[in-house]
């Protein structure tokens, strides 16, 4: 996997508005938000796409989602609602090849998303 902007954020080589961190997961605000709340949750260890995940990484994938849920609860919008999204490869909308969960909230989100 190539070195990505997200790897540089994990190493603190470039700044980010970090809103969540634990031993394995980092959460930071998206620079191009698609909703009033748009936070990305990434594993600190790089993993390019969901297709690259192995059964041994199931717990890590779960931790990404649990981190997003914890943040939604902490910020007070969990009960009103939010969306989590993982894009995979180009046709799926993935632009940075370091797996990440988008957390979107703060407005009514419609379906289908586009």
PDB file of C-alpha atoms in Angstrom:
ATOM      1  CA  UNK A   1       0.000   0.000   0.000  1.00  0.00           C
ATOM      2  CA  UNK A   2       1.296   3.447  -0.875  1.00  0.00           C
ATOM      3  CA  UNK A   3       1.797   6.180   1.680  1.00  0.00           C
ATOM      4  CA  UNK A   4      -1.447   8.195   1.829  1.00  0.00           C
ATOM      5  CA  UNK A   5      -2.540  11.514   3.248  1.00  0.00           C
ATOM      6  CA  UNK A   6      -4.233   9.540   6.029  1.00  0.00           C
ATOM      7  CA  UNK A   7      -0.978   7.790   6.948  1.00  0.00           C
ATOM      8  CA  UNK A   8       0.628  11.231   7.192  1.00  0.00           C
ATOM      9  CA  UNK A   9      -2.202  12.411   9.471  1.00  0.00           C
ATOM     10  CA  UNK A  10      -1.690   9.373  11.727  1.00  0.00           C
ATOM     11  CA  UNK A  11       2.034  10.219  11.944  1.00  0.00           C
ATOM     12  CA  UNK A  12       1.166  13.904  12.570  1.00  0.00           C
ATOM     13  CA  UNK A  13       3.140  14.973   9.489  1.00  0.00           C
ATOM     14  CA  UNK A  14       0.207  17.049   8.299  1.00  0.00           C
ATOM     15  CA  UNK A  15      -2.439  18.713  10.462  1.00  0.00           C
ATOM     16  CA  UNK A  16      -6.004  17.526  10.900  1.00  0.00           C
ATOM     17  CA  UNK A  17      -8.888  18.489  13.162  1.00  0.00           C
ATOM     18  CA  UNK A  18      -8.753  15.322  15.271  1.00  0.00           C
ATOM     19  CA  UNK A  19     -11.924  14.646  17.259  1.00  0.00           C
ATOM     20  CA  UNK A  20     -11.384  11.026  18.337  1.00  0.00           C
ATOM     21  CA  UNK A  21      -8.397   8.844  19.113  1.00  0.00           C
ATOM     22  CA  UNK A  22      -7.682   5.544  20.784  1.00  0.00           C
ATOM     23  CA  UNK A  23      -4.910   2.975  20.386  1.00  0.00           C
ATOM     24  CA  UNK A  24      -6.123   1.741  16.987  1.00  0.00           C
ATOM     25  CA  UNK A  25      -8.469   4.380  15.534  1.00  0.00           C
ATOM     26  CA  UNK A  26      -8.211   8.052  14.630  1.00  0.00           C
ATOM     27  CA  UNK A  27     -11.195  10.291  13.824  1.00  0.00           C
ATOM     28  CA  UNK A  28     -10.919  13.703  12.176  1.00  0.00           C
ATOM     29  CA  UNK A  29     -13.138  16.192  10.366  1.00  0.00           C
ATOM     30  CA  UNK A  30     -13.365  15.850   6.577  1.00  0.00           C
ATOM     31  CA  UNK A  31     -11.848  18.797   4.685  1.00  0.00           C
ATOM     32  CA  UNK A  32     -14.701  18.661   2.149  1.00  0.00           C
ATOM     33  CA  UNK A  33     -17.748  18.040   4.359  1.00  0.00           C
ATOM     34  CA  UNK A  34     -20.911  16.675   2.782  1.00  0.00           C
ATOM     35  CA  UNK A  35     -23.019  17.357   5.897  1.00  0.00           C
ATOM     36  CA  UNK A  36     -22.759  19.689   8.909  1.00  0.00           C
ATOM     37  CA  UNK A  37     -20.983  16.826  10.702  1.00  0.00           C
ATOM     38  CA  UNK A  38     -18.571  14.836   8.511  1.00  0.00           C
ATOM     39  CA  UNK A  39     -15.909  12.903  10.370  1.00  0.00           C
ATOM     40  CA  UNK A  40     -13.612  10.202   9.001  1.00  0.00           C
ATOM     41  CA  UNK A  41     -12.600   7.254  11.183  1.00  0.00           C
ATOM     42  CA  UNK A  42      -9.475   5.405  10.076  1.00  0.00           C
ATOM     43  CA  UNK A  43      -7.367   2.581  11.446  1.00  0.00           C
ATOM     44  CA  UNK A  44      -3.912   3.717  12.489  1.00  0.00           C
ATOM     45  CA  UNK A  45      -2.499   0.703  10.672  1.00  0.00           C
ATOM     46  CA  UNK A  46      -3.039   1.162   6.939  1.00  0.00           C
ATOM     47  CA  UNK A  47      -5.470  -1.048   5.069  1.00  0.00           C
ATOM     48  CA  UNK A  48      -6.167   0.038   1.483  1.00  0.00           C
ATOM     49  CA  UNK A  49      -9.765  -1.094   0.895  1.00  0.00           C
ATOM     50  CA  UNK A  50     -12.501  -3.193   2.402  1.00  0.00           C
ATOM     51  CA  UNK A  51     -11.597  -5.827  -0.198  1.00  0.00           C
ATOM     52  CA  UNK A  52      -8.161  -6.127   1.428  1.00  0.00           C
ATOM     53  CA  UNK A  53      -9.548  -6.869   4.901  1.00  0.00           C
ATOM     54  CA  UNK A  54      -9.037 -10.351   6.291  1.00  0.00           C
ATOM     55  CA  UNK A  55     -10.987 -12.249   8.951  1.00  0.00           C
ATOM     56  CA  UNK A  56      -8.149 -11.398  11.344  1.00  0.00           C
ATOM     57  CA  UNK A  57      -9.065  -7.706  10.918  1.00  0.00           C
ATOM     58  CA  UNK A  58     -12.760  -8.148  11.747  1.00  0.00           C
ATOM     59  CA  UNK A  59     -12.291  -6.691  15.223  1.00  0.00           C
ATOM     60  CA  UNK A  60     -10.526  -3.637  13.793  1.00  0.00           C
ATOM     61  CA  UNK A  61     -13.374  -3.043  11.325  1.00  0.00           C
ATOM     62  CA  UNK A  62     -15.814  -3.281  14.209  1.00  0.00           C
ATOM     63  CA  UNK A  63     -13.766  -0.794  16.217  1.00  0.00           C
ATOM     64  CA  UNK A  64     -14.077   1.752  13.390  1.00  0.00           C
ATOM     65  CA  UNK A  65     -17.868   1.530  13.566  1.00  0.00           C
ATOM     66  CA  UNK A  66     -17.926   1.554  17.359  1.00  0.00           C
ATOM     67  CA  UNK A  67     -15.714   4.662  17.371  1.00  0.00           C
ATOM     68  CA  UNK A  68     -18.172   6.405  15.043  1.00  0.00           C
ATOM     69  CA  UNK A  69     -21.097   5.424  17.282  1.00  0.00           C
ATOM     70  CA  UNK A  70     -19.263   6.584  20.414  1.00  0.00           C
ATOM     71  CA  UNK A  71     -18.553   9.939  18.800  1.00  0.00           C
ATOM     72  CA  UNK A  72     -22.213  10.333  17.745  1.00  0.00           C
ATOM     73  CA  UNK A  73     -23.321   9.632  21.317  1.00  0.00           C
ATOM     74  CA  UNK A  74     -20.685  11.955  22.787  1.00  0.00           C
ATOM     75  CA  UNK A  75     -21.737  14.804  20.488  1.00  0.00           C
ATOM     76  CA  UNK A  76     -25.449  14.297  21.167  1.00  0.00           C
ATOM     77  CA  UNK A  77     -26.797  13.414  17.724  1.00  0.00           C
ATOM     78  CA  UNK A  78     -26.918   9.617  17.990  1.00  0.00           C
ATOM     79  CA  UNK A  79     -30.629   9.493  18.829  1.00  0.00           C
ATOM     80  CA  UNK A  80     -31.601  11.876  16.021  1.00  0.00           C
ATOM     81  CA  UNK A  81     -29.593   9.845  13.536  1.00  0.00           C
ATOM     82  CA  UNK A  82     -26.481   9.654  11.418  1.00  0.00           C
ATOM     83  CA  UNK A  83     -25.055   7.684   8.525  1.00  0.00           C
ATOM     84  CA  UNK A  84     -21.852   5.666   8.266  1.00  0.00           C
ATOM     85  CA  UNK A  85     -20.371   4.866   4.858  1.00  0.00           C
ATOM     86  CA  UNK A  86     -17.377   2.872   3.632  1.00  0.00           C
ATOM     87  CA  UNK A  87     -16.541   3.453  -0.029  1.00  0.00           C
ATOM     88  CA  UNK A  88     -14.558   0.758  -1.849  1.00  0.00           C
ATOM     89  CA  UNK A  89     -12.465   1.432  -4.955  1.00  0.00           C
ATOM     90  CA  UNK A  90     -13.043   4.050  -7.648  1.00  0.00           C
ATOM     91  CA  UNK A  91     -16.599   3.163  -8.713  1.00  0.00           C
ATOM     92  CA  UNK A  92     -17.583   3.031  -5.049  1.00  0.00           C
ATOM     93  CA  UNK A  93     -16.319   6.579  -4.544  1.00  0.00           C
ATOM     94  CA  UNK A  94     -13.091   5.820  -2.673  1.00  0.00           C
ATOM     95  CA  UNK A  95     -10.464   8.498  -3.319  1.00  0.00           C
ATOM     96  CA  UNK A  96      -7.957   7.787  -0.531  1.00  0.00           C
ATOM     97  CA  UNK A  97      -6.782   4.183  -0.425  1.00  0.00           C
ATOM     98  CA  UNK A  98      -6.626   3.848   3.353  1.00  0.00           C
ATOM     99  CA  UNK A  99      -9.946   2.406   4.517  1.00  0.00           C
ATOM    100  CA  UNK A 100     -12.144   4.910   6.311  1.00  0.00           C
ATOM    101  CA  UNK A 101     -15.644   5.218   7.683  1.00  0.00           C
ATOM    102  CA  UNK A 102     -17.493   8.441   6.898  1.00  0.00           C
ATOM    103  CA  UNK A 103     -19.803   9.633   9.685  1.00  0.00           C
ATOM    104  CA  UNK A 104     -22.396  12.077   8.336  1.00  0.00           C
ATOM    105  CA  UNK A 105     -24.932  13.911  10.492  1.00  0.00           C
ATOM    106  CA  UNK A 106     -26.528  17.243  11.257  1.00  0.00           C
ATOM    107  CA  UNK A 107     -29.143  17.204   8.476  1.00  0.00           C
ATOM    108  CA  UNK A 108     -31.717  14.812   7.044  1.00  0.00           C
ATOM    109  CA  UNK A 109     -29.922  12.345   4.791  1.00  0.00           C
ATOM    110  CA  UNK A 110     -31.861  10.984   1.836  1.00  0.00           C
ATOM    111  CA  UNK A 111     -31.838   7.620   0.104  1.00  0.00           C
ATOM    112  CA  UNK A 112     -30.519   6.653  -2.312  1.00  0.00           C
ATOM    113  CA  UNK A 113     -27.412   8.735  -1.662  1.00  0.00           C
ATOM    114  CA  UNK A 114     -26.458   9.238  -5.311  1.00  0.00           C
TER     115      UNK A 114
END
